[in-house]
Short mmCIF file of C-alpha atoms in Angstrom, two decimals:
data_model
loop_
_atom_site.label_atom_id
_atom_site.label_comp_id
_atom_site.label_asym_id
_atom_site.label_seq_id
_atom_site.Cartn_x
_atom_site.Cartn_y
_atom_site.Cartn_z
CA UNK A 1 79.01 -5.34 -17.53
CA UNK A 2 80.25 -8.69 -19.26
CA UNK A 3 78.20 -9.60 -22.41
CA UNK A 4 77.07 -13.34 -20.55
CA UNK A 5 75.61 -11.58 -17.57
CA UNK A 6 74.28 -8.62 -19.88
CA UNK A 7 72.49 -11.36 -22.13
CA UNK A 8 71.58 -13.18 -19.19
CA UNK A 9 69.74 -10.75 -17.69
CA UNK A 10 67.82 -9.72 -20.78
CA UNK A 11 66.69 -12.99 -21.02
CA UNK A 12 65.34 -12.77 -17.81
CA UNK A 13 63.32 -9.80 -18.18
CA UNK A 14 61.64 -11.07 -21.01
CA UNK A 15 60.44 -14.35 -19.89
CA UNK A 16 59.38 -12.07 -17.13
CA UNK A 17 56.98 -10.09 -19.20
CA UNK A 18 56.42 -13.12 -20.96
CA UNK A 19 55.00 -14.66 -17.74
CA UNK A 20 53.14 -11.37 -16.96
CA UNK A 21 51.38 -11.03 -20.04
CA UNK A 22 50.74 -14.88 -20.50
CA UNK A 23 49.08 -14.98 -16.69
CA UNK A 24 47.01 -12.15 -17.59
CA UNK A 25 45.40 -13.94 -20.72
CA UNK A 26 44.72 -16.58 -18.46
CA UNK A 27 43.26 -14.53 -15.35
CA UNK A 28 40.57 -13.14 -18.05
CA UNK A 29 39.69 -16.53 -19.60
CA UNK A 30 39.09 -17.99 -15.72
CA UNK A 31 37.44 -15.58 -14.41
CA UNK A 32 34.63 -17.04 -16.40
CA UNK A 33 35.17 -19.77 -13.60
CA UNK A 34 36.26 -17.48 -10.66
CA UNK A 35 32.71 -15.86 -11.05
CA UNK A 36 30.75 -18.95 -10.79
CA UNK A 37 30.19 -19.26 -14.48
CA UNK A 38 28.16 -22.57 -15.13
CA UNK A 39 26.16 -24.42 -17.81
CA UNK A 40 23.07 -24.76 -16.10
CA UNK A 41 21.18 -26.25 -19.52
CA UNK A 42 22.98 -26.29 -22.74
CA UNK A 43 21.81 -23.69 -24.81
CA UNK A 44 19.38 -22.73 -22.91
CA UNK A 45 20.80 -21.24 -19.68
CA UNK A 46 24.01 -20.11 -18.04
CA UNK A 47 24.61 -18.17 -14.74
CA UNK A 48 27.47 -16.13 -13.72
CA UNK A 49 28.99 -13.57 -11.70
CA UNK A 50 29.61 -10.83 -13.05
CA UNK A 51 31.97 -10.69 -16.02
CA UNK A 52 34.03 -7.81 -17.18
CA UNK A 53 33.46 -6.45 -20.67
CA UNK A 54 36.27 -9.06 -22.42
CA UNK A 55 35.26 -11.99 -20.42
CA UNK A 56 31.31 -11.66 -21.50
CA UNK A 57 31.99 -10.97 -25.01
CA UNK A 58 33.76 -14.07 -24.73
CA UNK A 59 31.12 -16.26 -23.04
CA UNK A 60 28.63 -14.45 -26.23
CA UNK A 61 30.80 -15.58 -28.55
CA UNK A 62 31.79 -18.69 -27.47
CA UNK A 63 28.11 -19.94 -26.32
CA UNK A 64 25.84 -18.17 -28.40
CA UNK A 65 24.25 -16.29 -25.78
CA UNK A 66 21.22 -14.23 -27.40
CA UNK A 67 19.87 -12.51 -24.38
CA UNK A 68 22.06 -11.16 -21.44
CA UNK A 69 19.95 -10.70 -17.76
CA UNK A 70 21.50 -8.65 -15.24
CA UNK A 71 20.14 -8.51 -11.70
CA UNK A 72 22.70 -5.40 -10.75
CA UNK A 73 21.53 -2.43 -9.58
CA UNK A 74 21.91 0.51 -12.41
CA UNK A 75 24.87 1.87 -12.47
CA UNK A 76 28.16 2.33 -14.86
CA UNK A 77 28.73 -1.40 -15.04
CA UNK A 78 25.32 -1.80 -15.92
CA UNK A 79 25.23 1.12 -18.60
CA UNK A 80 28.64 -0.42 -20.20
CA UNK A 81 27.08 -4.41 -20.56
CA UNK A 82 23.84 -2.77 -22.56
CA UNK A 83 26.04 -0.83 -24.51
CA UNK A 84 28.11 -3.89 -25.61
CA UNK A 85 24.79 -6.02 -25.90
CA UNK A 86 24.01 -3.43 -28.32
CA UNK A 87 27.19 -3.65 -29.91
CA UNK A 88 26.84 -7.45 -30.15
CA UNK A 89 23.65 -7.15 -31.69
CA UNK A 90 21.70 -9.40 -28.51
CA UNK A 91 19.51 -8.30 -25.94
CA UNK A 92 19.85 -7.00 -22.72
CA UNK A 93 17.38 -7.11 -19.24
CA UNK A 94 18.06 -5.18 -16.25
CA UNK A 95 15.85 -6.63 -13.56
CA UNK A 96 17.64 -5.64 -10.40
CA UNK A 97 17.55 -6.85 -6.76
CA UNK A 98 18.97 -6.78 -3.53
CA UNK A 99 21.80 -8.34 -3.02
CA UNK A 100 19.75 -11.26 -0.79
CA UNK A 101 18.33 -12.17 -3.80
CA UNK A 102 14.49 -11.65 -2.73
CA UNK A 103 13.48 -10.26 -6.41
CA UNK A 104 9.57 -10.11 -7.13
CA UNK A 105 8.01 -12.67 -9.13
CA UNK A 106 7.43 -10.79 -12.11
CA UNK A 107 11.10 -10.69 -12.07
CA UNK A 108 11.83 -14.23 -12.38
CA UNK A 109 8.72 -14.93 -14.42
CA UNK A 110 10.47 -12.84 -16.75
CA UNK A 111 13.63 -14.82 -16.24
CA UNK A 112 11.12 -18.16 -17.42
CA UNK A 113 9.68 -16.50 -20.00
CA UNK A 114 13.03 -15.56 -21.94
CA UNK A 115 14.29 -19.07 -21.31
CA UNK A 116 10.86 -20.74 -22.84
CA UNK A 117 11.45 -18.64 -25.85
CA UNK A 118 13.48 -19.94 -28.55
CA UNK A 119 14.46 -16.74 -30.31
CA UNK A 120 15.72 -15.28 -27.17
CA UNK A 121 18.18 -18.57 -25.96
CA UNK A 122 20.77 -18.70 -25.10
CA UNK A 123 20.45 -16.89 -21.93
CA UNK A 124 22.94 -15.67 -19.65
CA UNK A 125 22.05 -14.61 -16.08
CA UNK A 126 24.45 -12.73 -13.84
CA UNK A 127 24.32 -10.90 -10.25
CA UNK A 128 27.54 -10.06 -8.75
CA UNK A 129 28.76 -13.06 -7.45
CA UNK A 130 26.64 -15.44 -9.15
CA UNK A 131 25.20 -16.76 -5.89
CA UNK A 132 22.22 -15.12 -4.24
CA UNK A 133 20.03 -13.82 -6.98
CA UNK A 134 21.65 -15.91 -9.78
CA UNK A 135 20.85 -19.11 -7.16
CA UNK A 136 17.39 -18.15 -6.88
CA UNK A 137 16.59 -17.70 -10.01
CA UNK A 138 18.51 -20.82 -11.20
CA UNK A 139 16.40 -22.70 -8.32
CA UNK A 140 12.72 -21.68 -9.63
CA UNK A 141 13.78 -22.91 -13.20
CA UNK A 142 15.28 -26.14 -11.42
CA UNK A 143 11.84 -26.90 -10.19
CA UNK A 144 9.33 -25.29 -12.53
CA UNK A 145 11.07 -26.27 -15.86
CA UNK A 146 13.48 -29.23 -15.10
CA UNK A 147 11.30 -30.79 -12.03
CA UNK A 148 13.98 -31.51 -10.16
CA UNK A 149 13.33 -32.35 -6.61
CA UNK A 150 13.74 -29.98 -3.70
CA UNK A 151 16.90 -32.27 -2.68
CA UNK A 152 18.60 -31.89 -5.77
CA UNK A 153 18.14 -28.37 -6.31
CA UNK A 154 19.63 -27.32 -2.47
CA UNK A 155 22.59 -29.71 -3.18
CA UNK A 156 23.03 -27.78 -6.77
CA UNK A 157 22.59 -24.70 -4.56
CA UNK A 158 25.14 -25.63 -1.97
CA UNK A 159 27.56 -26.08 -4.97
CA UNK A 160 27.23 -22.50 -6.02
CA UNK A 161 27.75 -21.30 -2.25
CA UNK A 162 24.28 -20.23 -1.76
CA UNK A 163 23.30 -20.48 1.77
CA UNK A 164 24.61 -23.95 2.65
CA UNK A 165 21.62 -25.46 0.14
CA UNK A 166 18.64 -24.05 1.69
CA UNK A 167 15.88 -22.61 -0.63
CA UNK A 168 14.62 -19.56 0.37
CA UNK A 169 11.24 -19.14 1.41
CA UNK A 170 10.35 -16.88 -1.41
CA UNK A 171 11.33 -18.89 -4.07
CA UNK A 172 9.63 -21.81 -3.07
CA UNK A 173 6.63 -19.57 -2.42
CA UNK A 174 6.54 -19.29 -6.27
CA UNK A 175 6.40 -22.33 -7.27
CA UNK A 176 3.44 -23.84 -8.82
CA UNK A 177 3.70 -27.40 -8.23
CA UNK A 178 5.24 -27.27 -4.63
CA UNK A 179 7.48 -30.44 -3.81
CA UNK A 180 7.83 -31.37 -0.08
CA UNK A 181 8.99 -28.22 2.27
CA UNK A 182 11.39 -29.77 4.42
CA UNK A 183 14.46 -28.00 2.96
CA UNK A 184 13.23 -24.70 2.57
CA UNK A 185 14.24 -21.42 4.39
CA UNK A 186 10.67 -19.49 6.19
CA UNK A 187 10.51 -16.26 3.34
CA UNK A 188 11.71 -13.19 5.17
CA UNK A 189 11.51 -10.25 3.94
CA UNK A 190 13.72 -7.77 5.05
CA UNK A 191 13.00 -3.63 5.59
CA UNK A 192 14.87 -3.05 2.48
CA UNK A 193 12.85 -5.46 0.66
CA UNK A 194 9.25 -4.00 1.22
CA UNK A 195 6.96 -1.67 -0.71
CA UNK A 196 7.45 1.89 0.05
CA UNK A 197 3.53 1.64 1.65
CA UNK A 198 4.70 -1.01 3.71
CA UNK A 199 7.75 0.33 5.19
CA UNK A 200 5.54 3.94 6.35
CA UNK A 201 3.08 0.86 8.06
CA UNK A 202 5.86 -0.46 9.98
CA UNK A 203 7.40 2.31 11.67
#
C-alpha cells in the first residue's frame, strides 16, 4: 500500500475515534437536558429525569445540590444514587411512586419541607422521565410556595410534557389555598394506587 493512501487512511481513523469519543462527552453532558433537567428556582430546586451516575455527580457539582429526592421505585439504580450521595457527602430521599405520579401527601410535604430548609438546598428531584411525578411535585411547590396561578403552572406543565398542562386532581386536592378549578384533572385513583384495605373492599 502507497505511503499517501497508508497515511491517509490513518488519518481517517483517528478523527474517527476522535469524533466517537468527542460525541460521547457530549451525549453525557446533554443528557442533563435529554432528561428534562430544569432550574425550577435557583438554588433552591431542580427537577430531572433520571441521570446516570456521571451526569448527577455533575449536576452536584456544578449546582450545589445538597439533598438528592428520588421518586423511583427501589431497585439497583436506586441503591447506586444513595451510595454516591454518600460518597458526595449530601443526602439522599427515596420516596417512591407510581409511575402516574399519584404519590401521598406526606410524600410531597416532605418534598416542601426539604425545599423550606436552608441546610438541605439545593434540591434535586428526579423520577424517570422527569414528567409525571417530578411534574406533580414541581406543580404543588408552583402553587403553595411560588403562588403562581393555576394557568401558569399547567402551561409550565405542558412544557415538561406532562399531560398536555392539566393538573391532576390529586395535586390540586392538596393544596391549601385552592386557586380557581377550571384546569384541573377529576383525582383518580387507580387499583394500583389504593391501600391494600381498599383494594380487598373493591373486589
Amino acid at each position: 500500500m502507497p505511503i499517501p493512501l497508508r497515511l491517509t487512511i490513518a488519518v481517517v481513523v483517528v478523527s474517527a475515534v476522535a469524533t466517537v469519543l468527542w460525541m460521547t462527552r457530549e451525549d453525557q453532558r446533554n443528557r442533563l437536558v435529554w432528561d428534562h433537567f430544569d432550574v425550577v428556582k435557583p438554588n433552591i430546586l431542580y427537577r430531572s429525569g433520571q441521570l446516570n451516575l456521571d451526569q448527577l455527580e455533575a449536576a452536584v457539582r456544578t449546582y450545589g445540590i445538597r439533598t438528592v429526592i428520588s421518586f423511583q421505585f427501589p431497585g439497583p439504580a436506586v441503591a447506586r444514587e444513595r451510595a454516591l450521595a454518600k460518597k458526595l457527602g449530601i443526602d439522599f430521599i427515596n420516596l417512591p411512586m407510581p409511575g402516574d405520579g399519584f404519590g401521598r401527601e406526606e410524600q410531597f410535604r416532605e418534598v416542601l419541607a426539604a425545599t423550606d430548609d436552608p441546610e438541605r438546598r439545593p434540591v434535586l428531584i428526579h423520577c424517570a422521565r422527569g414528567t409525571c411525578r417530578t411534574g406533580a411535585a414541581v406543580a404543588l411547590y408552583r402553587l403553595e410556595r411560588d403562588g403562581w396561578t393555576l394557568e401558569d403552572v399547567a402551561a409550565e406543565m405542558a412544557r415538561q410534557t406532562y399531560r398536555h398542562g392539566w393538573l391532576p386532581g390529586y395535586v390540586y386536592g392538596m393544596v391549601q389555598e385552592k386557586p380557581c378549578a377550571e384546569l384541573c384533572e377529576p383525582p383518580i385513583a387507580r387499583d394500583h394506587n389504593l391501600p391494600i384495605a381498599e383494594k380487598a373492599d373493591a373486589r
